[in-house]
GROMACS .gro file of N, CA and C in nm:
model
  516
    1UNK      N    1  -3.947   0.649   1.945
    1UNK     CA    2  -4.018   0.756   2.013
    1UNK      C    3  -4.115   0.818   1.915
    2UNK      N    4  -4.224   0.801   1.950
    2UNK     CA    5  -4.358   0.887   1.818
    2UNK      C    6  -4.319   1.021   1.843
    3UNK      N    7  -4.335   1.100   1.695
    3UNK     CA    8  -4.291   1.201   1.662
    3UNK      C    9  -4.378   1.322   1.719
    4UNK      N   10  -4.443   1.310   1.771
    4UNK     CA   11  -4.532   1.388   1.907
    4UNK      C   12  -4.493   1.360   2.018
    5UNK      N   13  -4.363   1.329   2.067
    5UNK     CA   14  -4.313   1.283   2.218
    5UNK      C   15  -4.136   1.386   2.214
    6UNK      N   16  -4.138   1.371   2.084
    6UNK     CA   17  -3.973   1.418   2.093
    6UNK      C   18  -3.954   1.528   2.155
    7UNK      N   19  -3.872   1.530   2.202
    7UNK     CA   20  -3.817   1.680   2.257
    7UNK      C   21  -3.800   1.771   2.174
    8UNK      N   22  -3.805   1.900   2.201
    8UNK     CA   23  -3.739   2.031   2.105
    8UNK      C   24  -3.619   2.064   2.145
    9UNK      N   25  -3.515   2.101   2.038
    9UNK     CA   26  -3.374   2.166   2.022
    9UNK      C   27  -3.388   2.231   2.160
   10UNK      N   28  -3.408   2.324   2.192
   10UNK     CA   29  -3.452   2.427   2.305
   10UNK      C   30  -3.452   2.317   2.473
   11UNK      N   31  -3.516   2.205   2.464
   11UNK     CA   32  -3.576   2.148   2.574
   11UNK      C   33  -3.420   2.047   2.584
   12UNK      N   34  -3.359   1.973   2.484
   12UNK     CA   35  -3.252   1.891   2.494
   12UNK      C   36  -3.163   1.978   2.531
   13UNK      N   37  -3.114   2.091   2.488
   13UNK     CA   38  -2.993   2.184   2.507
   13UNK      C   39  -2.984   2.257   2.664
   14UNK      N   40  -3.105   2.263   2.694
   14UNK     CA   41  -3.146   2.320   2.862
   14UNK      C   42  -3.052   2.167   2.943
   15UNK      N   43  -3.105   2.057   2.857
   15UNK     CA   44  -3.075   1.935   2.975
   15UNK      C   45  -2.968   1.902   2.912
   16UNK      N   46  -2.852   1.957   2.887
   16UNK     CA   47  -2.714   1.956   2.879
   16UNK      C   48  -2.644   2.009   2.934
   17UNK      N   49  -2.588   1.925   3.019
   17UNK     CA   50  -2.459   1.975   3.141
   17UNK      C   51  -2.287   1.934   3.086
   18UNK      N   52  -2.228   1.915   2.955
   18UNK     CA   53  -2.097   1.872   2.961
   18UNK      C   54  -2.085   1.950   2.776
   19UNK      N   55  -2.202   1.881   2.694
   19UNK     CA   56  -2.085   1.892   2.574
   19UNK      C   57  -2.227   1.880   2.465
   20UNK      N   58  -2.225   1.916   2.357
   20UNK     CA   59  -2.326   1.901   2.262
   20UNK      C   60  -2.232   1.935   2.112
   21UNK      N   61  -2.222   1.841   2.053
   21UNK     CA   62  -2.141   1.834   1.922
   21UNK      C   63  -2.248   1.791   1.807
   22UNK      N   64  -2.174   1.855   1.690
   22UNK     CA   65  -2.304   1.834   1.580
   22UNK      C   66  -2.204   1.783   1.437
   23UNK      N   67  -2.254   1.725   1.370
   23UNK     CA   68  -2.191   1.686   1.273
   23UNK      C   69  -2.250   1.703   1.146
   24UNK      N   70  -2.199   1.796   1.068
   24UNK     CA   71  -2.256   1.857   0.919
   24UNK      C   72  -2.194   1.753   0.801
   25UNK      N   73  -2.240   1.674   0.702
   25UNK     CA   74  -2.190   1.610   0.610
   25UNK      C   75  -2.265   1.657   0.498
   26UNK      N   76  -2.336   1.706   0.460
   26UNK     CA   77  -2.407   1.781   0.335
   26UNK      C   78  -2.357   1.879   0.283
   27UNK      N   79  -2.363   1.891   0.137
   27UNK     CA   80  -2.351   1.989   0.077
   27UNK      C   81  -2.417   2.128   0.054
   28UNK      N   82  -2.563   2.092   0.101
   28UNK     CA   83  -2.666   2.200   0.074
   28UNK      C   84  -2.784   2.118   0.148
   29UNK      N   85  -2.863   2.226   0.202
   29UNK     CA   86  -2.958   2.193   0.298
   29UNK      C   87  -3.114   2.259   0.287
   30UNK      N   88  -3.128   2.239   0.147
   30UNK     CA   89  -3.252   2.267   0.105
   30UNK      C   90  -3.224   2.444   0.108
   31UNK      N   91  -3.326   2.517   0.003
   31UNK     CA   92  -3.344   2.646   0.014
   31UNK      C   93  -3.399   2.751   0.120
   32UNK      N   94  -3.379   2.833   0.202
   32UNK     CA   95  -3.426   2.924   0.265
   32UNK      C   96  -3.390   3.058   0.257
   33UNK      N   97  -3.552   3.146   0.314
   33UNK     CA   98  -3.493   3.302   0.296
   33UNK      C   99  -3.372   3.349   0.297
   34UNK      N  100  -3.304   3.338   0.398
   34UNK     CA  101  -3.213   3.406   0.402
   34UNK      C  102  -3.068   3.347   0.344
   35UNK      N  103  -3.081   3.183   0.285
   35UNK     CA  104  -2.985   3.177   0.118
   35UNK      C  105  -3.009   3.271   0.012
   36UNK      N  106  -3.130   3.262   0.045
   36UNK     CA  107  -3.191   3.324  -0.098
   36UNK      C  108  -3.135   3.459  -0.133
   37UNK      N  109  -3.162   3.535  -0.005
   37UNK     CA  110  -3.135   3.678   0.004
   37UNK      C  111  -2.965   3.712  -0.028
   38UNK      N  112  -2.941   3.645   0.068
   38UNK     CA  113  -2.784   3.567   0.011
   38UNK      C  114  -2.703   3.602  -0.134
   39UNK      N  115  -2.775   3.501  -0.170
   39UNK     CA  116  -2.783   3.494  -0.346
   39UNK      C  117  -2.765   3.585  -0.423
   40UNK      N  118  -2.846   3.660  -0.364
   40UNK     CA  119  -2.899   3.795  -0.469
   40UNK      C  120  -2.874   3.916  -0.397
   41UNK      N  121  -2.769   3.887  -0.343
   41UNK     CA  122  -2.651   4.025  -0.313
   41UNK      C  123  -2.658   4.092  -0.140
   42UNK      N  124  -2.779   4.022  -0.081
   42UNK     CA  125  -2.794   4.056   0.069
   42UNK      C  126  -2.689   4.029   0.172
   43UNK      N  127  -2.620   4.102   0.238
   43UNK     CA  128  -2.543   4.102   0.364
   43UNK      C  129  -2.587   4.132   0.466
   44UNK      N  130  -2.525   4.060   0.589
   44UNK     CA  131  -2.548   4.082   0.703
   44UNK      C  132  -2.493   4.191   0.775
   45UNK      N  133  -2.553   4.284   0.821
   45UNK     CA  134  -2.491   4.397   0.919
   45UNK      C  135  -2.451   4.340   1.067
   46UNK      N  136  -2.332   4.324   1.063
   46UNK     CA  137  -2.284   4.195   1.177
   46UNK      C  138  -2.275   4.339   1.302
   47UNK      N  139  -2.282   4.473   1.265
   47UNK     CA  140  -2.305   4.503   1.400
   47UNK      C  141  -2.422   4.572   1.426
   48UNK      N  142  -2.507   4.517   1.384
   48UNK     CA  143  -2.671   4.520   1.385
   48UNK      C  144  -2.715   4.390   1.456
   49UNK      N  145  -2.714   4.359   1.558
   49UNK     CA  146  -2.711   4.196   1.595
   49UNK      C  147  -2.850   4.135   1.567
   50UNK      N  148  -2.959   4.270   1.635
   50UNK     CA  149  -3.138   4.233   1.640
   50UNK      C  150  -3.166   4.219   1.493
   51UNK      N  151  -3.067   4.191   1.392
   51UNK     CA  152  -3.071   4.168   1.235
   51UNK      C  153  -3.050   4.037   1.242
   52UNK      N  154  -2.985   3.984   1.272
   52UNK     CA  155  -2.922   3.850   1.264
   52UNK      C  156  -2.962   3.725   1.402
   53UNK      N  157  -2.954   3.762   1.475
   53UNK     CA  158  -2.949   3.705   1.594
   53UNK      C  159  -3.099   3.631   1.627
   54UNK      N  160  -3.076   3.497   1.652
   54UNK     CA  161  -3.196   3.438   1.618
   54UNK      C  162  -3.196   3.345   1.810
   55UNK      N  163  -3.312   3.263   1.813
   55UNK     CA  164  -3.386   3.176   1.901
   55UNK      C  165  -3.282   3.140   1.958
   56UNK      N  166  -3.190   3.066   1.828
   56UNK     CA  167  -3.138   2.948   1.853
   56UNK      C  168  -3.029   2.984   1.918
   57UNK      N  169  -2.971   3.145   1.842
   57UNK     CA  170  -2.827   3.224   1.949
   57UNK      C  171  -2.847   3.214   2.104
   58UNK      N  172  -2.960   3.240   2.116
   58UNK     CA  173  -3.007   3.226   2.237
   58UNK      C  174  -2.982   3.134   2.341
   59UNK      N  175  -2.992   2.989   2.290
   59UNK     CA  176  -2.986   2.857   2.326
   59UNK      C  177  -2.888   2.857   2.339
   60UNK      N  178  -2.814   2.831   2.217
   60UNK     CA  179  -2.624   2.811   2.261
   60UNK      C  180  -2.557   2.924   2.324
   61UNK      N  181  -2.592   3.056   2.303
   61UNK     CA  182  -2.561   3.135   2.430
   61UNK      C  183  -2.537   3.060   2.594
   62UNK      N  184  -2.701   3.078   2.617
   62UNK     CA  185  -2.688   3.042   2.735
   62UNK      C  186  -2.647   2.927   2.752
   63UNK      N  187  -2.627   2.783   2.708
   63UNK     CA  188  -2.616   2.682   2.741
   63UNK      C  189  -2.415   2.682   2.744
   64UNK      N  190  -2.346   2.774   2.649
   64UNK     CA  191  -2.186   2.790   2.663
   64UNK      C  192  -2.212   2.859   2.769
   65UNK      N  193  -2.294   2.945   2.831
   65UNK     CA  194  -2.275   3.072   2.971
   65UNK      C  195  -2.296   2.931   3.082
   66UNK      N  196  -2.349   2.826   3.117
   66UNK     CA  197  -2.375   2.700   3.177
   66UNK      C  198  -2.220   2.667   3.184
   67UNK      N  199  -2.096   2.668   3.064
   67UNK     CA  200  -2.037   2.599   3.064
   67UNK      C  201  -2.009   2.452   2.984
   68UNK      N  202  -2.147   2.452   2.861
   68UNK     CA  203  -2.097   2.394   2.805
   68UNK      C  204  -2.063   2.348   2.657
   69UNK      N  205  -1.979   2.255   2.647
   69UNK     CA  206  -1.902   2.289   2.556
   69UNK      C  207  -1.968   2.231   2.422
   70UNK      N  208  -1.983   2.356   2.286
   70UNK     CA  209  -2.064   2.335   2.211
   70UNK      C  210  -2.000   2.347   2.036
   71UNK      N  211  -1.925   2.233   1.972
   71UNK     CA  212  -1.884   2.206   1.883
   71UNK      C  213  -1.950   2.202   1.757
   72UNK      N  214  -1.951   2.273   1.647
   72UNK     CA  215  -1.991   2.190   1.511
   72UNK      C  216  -1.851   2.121   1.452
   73UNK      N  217  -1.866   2.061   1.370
   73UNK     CA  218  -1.801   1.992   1.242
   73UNK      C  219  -1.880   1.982   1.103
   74UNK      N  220  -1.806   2.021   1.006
   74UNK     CA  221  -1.867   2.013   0.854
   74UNK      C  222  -1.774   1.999   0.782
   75UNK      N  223  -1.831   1.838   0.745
   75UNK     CA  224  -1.749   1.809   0.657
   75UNK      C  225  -1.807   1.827   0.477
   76UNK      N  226  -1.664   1.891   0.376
   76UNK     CA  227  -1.706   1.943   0.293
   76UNK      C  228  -1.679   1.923   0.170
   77UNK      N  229  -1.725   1.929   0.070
   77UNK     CA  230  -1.634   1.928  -0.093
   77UNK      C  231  -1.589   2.029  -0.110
   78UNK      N  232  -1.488   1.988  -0.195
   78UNK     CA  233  -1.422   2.113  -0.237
   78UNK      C  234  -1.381   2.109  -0.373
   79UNK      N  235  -1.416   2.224  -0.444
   79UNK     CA  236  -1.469   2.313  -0.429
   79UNK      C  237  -1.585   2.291  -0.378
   80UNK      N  238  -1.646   2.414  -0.263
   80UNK     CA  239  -1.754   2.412  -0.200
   80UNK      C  240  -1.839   2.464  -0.299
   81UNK      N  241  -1.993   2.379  -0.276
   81UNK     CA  242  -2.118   2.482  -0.300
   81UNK      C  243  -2.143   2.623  -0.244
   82UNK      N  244  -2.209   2.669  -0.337
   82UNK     CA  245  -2.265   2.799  -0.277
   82UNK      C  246  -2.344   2.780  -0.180
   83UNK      N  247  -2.418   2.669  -0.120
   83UNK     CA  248  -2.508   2.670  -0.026
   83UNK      C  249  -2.378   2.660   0.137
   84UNK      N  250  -2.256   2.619   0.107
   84UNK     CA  251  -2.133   2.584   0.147
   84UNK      C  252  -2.076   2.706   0.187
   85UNK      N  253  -2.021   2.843   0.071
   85UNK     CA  254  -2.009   2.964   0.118
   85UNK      C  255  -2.115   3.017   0.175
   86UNK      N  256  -2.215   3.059   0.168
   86UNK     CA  257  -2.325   3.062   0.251
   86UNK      C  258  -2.345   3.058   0.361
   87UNK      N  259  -2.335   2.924   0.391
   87UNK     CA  260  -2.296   2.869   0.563
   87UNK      C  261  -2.218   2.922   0.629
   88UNK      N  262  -2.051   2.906   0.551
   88UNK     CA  263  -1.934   2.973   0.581
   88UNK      C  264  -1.964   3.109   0.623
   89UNK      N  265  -2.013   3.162   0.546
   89UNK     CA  266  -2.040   3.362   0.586
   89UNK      C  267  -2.130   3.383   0.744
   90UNK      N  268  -2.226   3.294   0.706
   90UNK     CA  269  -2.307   3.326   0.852
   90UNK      C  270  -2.263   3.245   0.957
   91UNK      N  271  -2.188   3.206   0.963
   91UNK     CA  272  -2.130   3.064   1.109
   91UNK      C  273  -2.059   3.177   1.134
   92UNK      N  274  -2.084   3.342   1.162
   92UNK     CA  275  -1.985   3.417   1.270
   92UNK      C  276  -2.117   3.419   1.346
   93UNK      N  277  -2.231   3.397   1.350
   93UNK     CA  278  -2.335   3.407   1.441
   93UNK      C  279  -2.293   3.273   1.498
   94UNK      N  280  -2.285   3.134   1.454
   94UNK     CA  281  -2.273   3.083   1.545
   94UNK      C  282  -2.167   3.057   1.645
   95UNK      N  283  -2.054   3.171   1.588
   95UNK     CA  284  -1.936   3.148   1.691
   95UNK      C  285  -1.931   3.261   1.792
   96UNK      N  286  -2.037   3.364   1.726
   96UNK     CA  287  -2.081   3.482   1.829
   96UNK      C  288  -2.158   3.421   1.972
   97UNK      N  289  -2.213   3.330   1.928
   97UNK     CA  290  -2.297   3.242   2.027
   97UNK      C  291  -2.232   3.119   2.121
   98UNK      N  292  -2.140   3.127   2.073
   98UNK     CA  293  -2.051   3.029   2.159
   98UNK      C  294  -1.973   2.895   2.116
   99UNK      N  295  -2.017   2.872   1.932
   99UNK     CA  296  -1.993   2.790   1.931
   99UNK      C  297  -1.866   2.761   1.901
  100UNK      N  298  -1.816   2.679   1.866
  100UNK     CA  299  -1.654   2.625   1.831
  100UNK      C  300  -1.703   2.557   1.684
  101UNK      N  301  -1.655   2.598   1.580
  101UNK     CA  302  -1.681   2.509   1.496
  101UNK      C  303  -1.568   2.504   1.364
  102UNK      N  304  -1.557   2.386   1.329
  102UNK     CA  305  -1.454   2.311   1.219
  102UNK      C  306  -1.476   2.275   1.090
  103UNK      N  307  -1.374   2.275   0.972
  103UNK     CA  308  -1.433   2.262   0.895
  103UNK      C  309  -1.320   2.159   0.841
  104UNK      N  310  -1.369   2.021   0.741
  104UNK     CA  311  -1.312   1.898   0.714
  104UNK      C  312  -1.350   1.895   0.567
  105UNK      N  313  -1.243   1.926   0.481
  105UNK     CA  314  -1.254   1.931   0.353
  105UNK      C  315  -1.280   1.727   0.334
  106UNK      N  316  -1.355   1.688   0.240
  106UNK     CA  317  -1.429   1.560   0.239
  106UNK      C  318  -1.263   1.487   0.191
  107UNK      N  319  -1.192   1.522   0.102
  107UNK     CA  320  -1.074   1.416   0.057
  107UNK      C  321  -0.986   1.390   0.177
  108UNK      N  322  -0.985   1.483   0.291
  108UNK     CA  323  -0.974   1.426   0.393
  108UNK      C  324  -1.011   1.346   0.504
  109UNK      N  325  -1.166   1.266   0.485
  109UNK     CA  326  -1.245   1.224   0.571
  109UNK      C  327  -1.241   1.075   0.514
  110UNK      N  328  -1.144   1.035   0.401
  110UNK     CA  329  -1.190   0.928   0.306
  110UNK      C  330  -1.212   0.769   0.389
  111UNK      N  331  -1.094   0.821   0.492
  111UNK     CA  332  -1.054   0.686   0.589
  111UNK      C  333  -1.122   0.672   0.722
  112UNK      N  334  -1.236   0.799   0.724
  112UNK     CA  335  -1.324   0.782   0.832
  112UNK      C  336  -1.396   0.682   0.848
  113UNK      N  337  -1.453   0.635   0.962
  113UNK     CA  338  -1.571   0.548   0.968
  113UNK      C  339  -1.695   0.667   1.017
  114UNK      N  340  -1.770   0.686   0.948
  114UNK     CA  341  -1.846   0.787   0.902
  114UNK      C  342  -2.004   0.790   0.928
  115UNK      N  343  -2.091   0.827   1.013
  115UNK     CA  344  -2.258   0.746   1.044
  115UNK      C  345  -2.307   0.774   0.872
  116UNK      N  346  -2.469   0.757   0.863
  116UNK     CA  347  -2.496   0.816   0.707
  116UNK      C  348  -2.602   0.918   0.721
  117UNK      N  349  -2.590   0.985   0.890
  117UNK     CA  350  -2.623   1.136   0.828
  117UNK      C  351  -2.595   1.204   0.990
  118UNK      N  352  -2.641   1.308   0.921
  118UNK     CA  353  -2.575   1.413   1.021
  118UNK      C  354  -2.663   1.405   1.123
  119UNK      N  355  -2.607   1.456   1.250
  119UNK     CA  356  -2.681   1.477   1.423
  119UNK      C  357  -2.637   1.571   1.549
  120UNK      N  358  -2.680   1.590   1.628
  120UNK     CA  359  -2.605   1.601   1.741
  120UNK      C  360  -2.589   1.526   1.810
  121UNK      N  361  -2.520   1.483   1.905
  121UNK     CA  362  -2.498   1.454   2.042
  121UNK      C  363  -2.447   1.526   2.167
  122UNK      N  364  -2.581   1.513   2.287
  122UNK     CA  365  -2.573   1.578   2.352
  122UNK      C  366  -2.513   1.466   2.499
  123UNK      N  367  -2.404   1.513   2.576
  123UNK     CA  368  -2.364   1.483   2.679
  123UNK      C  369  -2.337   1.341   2.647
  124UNK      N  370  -2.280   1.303   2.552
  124UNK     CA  371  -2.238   1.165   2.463
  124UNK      C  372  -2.349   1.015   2.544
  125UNK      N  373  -2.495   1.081   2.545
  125UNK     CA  374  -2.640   1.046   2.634
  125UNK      C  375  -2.737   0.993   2.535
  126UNK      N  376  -2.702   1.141   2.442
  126UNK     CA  377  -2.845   1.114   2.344
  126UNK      C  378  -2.834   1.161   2.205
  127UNK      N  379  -2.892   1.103   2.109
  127UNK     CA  380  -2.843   1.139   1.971
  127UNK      C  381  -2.950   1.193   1.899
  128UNK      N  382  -2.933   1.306   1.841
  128UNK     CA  383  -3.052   1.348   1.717
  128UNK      C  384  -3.011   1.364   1.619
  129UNK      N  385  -3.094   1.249   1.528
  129UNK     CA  386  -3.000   1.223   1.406
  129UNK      C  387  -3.108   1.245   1.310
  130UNK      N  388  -3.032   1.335   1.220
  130UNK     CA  389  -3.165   1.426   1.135
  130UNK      C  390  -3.168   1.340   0.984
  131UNK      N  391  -3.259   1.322   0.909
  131UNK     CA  392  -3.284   1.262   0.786
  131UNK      C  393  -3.363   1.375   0.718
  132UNK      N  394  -3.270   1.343   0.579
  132UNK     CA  395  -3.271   1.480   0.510
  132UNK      C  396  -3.333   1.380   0.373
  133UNK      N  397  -3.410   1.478   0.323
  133UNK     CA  398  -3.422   1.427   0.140
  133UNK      C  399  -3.318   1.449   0.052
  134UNK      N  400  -3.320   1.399  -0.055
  134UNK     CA  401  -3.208   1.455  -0.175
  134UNK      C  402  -3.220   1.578  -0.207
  135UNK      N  403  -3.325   1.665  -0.181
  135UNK     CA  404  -3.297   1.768  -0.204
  135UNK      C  405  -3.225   1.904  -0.099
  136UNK      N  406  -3.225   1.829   0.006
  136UNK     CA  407  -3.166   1.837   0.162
  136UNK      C  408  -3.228   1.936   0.275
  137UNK      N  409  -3.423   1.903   0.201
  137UNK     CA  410  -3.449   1.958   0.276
  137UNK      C  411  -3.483   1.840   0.416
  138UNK      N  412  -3.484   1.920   0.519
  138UNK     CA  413  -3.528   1.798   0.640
  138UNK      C  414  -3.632   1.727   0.635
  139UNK      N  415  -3.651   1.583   0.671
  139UNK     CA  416  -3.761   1.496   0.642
  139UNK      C  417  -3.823   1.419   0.797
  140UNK      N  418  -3.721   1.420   0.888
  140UNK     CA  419  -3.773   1.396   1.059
  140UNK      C  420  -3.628   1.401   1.094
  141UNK      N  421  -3.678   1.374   1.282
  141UNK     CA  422  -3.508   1.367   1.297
  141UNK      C  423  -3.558   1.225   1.414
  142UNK      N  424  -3.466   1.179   1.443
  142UNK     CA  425  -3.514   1.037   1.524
  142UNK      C  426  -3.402   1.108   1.644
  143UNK      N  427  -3.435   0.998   1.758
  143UNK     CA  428  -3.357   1.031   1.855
  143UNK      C  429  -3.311   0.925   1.913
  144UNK      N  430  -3.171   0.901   1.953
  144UNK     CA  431  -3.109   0.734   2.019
  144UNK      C  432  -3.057   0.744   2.141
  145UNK      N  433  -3.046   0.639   2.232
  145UNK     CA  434  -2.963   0.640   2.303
  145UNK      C  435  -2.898   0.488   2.329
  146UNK      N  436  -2.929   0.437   2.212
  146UNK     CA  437  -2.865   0.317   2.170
  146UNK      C  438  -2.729   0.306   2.188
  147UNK      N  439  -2.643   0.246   2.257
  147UNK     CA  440  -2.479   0.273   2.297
  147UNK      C  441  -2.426   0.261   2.194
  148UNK      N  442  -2.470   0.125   2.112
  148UNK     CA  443  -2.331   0.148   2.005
  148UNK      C  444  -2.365   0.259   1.881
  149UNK      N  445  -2.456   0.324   1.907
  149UNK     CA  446  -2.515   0.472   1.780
  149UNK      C  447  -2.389   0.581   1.889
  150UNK      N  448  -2.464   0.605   2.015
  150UNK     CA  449  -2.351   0.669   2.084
  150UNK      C  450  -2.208   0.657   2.017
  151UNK      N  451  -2.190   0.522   2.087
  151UNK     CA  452  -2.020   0.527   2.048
  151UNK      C  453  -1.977   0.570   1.931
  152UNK      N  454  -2.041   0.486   1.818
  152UNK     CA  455  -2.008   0.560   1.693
  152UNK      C  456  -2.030   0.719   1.659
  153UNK      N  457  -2.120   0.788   1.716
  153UNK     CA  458  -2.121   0.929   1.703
  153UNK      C  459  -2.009   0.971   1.774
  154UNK      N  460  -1.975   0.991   1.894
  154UNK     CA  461  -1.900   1.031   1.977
  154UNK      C  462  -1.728   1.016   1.946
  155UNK      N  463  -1.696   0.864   1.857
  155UNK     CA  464  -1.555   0.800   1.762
  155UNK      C  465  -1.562   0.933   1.658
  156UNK      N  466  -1.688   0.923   1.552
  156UNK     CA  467  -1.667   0.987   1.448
  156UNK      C  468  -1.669   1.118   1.427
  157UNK      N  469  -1.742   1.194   1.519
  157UNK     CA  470  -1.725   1.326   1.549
  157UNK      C  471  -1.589   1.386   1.618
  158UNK      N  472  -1.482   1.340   1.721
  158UNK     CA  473  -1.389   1.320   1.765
  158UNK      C  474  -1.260   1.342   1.651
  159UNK      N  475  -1.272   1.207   1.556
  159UNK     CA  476  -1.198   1.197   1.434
  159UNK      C  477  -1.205   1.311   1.378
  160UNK      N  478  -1.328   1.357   1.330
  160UNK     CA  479  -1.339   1.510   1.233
  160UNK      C  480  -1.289   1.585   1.323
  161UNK      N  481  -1.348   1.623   1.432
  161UNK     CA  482  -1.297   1.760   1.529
  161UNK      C  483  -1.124   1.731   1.500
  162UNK      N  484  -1.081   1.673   1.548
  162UNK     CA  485  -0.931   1.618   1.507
  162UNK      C  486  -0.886   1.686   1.367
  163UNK      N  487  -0.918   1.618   1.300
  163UNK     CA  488  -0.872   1.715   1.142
  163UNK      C  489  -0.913   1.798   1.130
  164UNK      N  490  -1.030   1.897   1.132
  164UNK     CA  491  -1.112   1.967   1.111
  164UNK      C  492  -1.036   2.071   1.132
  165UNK      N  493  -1.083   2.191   1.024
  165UNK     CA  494  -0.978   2.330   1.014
  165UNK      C  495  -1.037   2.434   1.097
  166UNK      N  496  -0.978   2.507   1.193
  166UNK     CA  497  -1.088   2.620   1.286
  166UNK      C  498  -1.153   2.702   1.165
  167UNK      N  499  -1.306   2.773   1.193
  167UNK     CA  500  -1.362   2.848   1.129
  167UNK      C  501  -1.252   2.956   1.078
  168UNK      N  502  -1.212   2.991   1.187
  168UNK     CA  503  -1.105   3.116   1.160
  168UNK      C  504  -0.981   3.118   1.058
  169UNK      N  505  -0.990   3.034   1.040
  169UNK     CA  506  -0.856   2.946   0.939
  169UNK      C  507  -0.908   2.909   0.776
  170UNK      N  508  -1.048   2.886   0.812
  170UNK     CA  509  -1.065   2.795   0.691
  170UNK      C  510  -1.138   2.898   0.602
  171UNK      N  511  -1.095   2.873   0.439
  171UNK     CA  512  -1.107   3.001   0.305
  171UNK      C  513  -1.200   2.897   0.251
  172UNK      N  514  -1.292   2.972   0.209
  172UNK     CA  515  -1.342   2.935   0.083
  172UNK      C  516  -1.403   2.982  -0.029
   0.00000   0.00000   0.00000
């Protein structure tokens, strides 16, 4: 699909009627403001929402108010990076928003069959599978609906959700 045809996050998540699961395998995902701010001693006023609350709350809002069901997984080292606590601190926005999300310390994932990078899948239909640089910032994201990319997303995401520790549970 030429990269002027793809859909936007926003336009795939509208045309999801069952399930949209995402799968985190990185350690760090390139630098942004609000790591940064992070860093250097900034907190979130979690009951200040028009502080925090972004586009994307929006999206998975409404699309869990639809009914449907909207999973992360991240799988992790441990000891985690700081880009790792980081994540950890602000994923109460994304569970404010509806999401469900898990966390899979990596010495547990050893016996996975594993894709080689992270995506979503939406309505186990269509895949956006993001390619990251080494430095982890994003580099495109492609999109499949190739069955056996499916199947394998849909096996390996399954497996993690399976082990995977609830947000609420998991220290780091």
């Amino acid at each position: 699909m030429p990269q002027n045809t793809q859909p936007s996050f926003a336009e795939v998540i509208r045309d999801t009627d069952r399930s949209a699961v995402h799968l985190e395998m990185r350690d760090a995902y390139g630098d942004n403001e609000r790591f940064a701010a992070w860093r250097h001693g900034a907190r979130i006023n979690w009951d200040d929402r028009a502080t925090w609350w972004r586009g994307f709350h929006d999206q998975i809002a409404e699309a869990a108010a639809r009914g449907v069901s909207i999973r992360r997984a991240r799988i992790v080292s441990e000891p985690v990076s700081e880009y790792i606590r980081w994540e950890h601190y602000v994923t109460r926005a994304n569970v404010s928003a509806g999401e469900q999300v898990r966390w899979l310390p990596r010495r547990l994932a050893s016996d996975l069959a594993l894709p080689g990078n992270d995506y979503w899948l939406f309505d186990d239909r269509l895949a956006r599978i993001h390619h990251f640089a080494g430095d982890g910032s994003l580099v495109a994201d492609e999109f499949s609906t190739e069955p056996a990319v499916l199947k394998l997303f849909a096996a390996s995401f399954e497996a993690v959700w399976e082990r995977g520790i609830p947000h609420e549970e998991y220290t780091v």
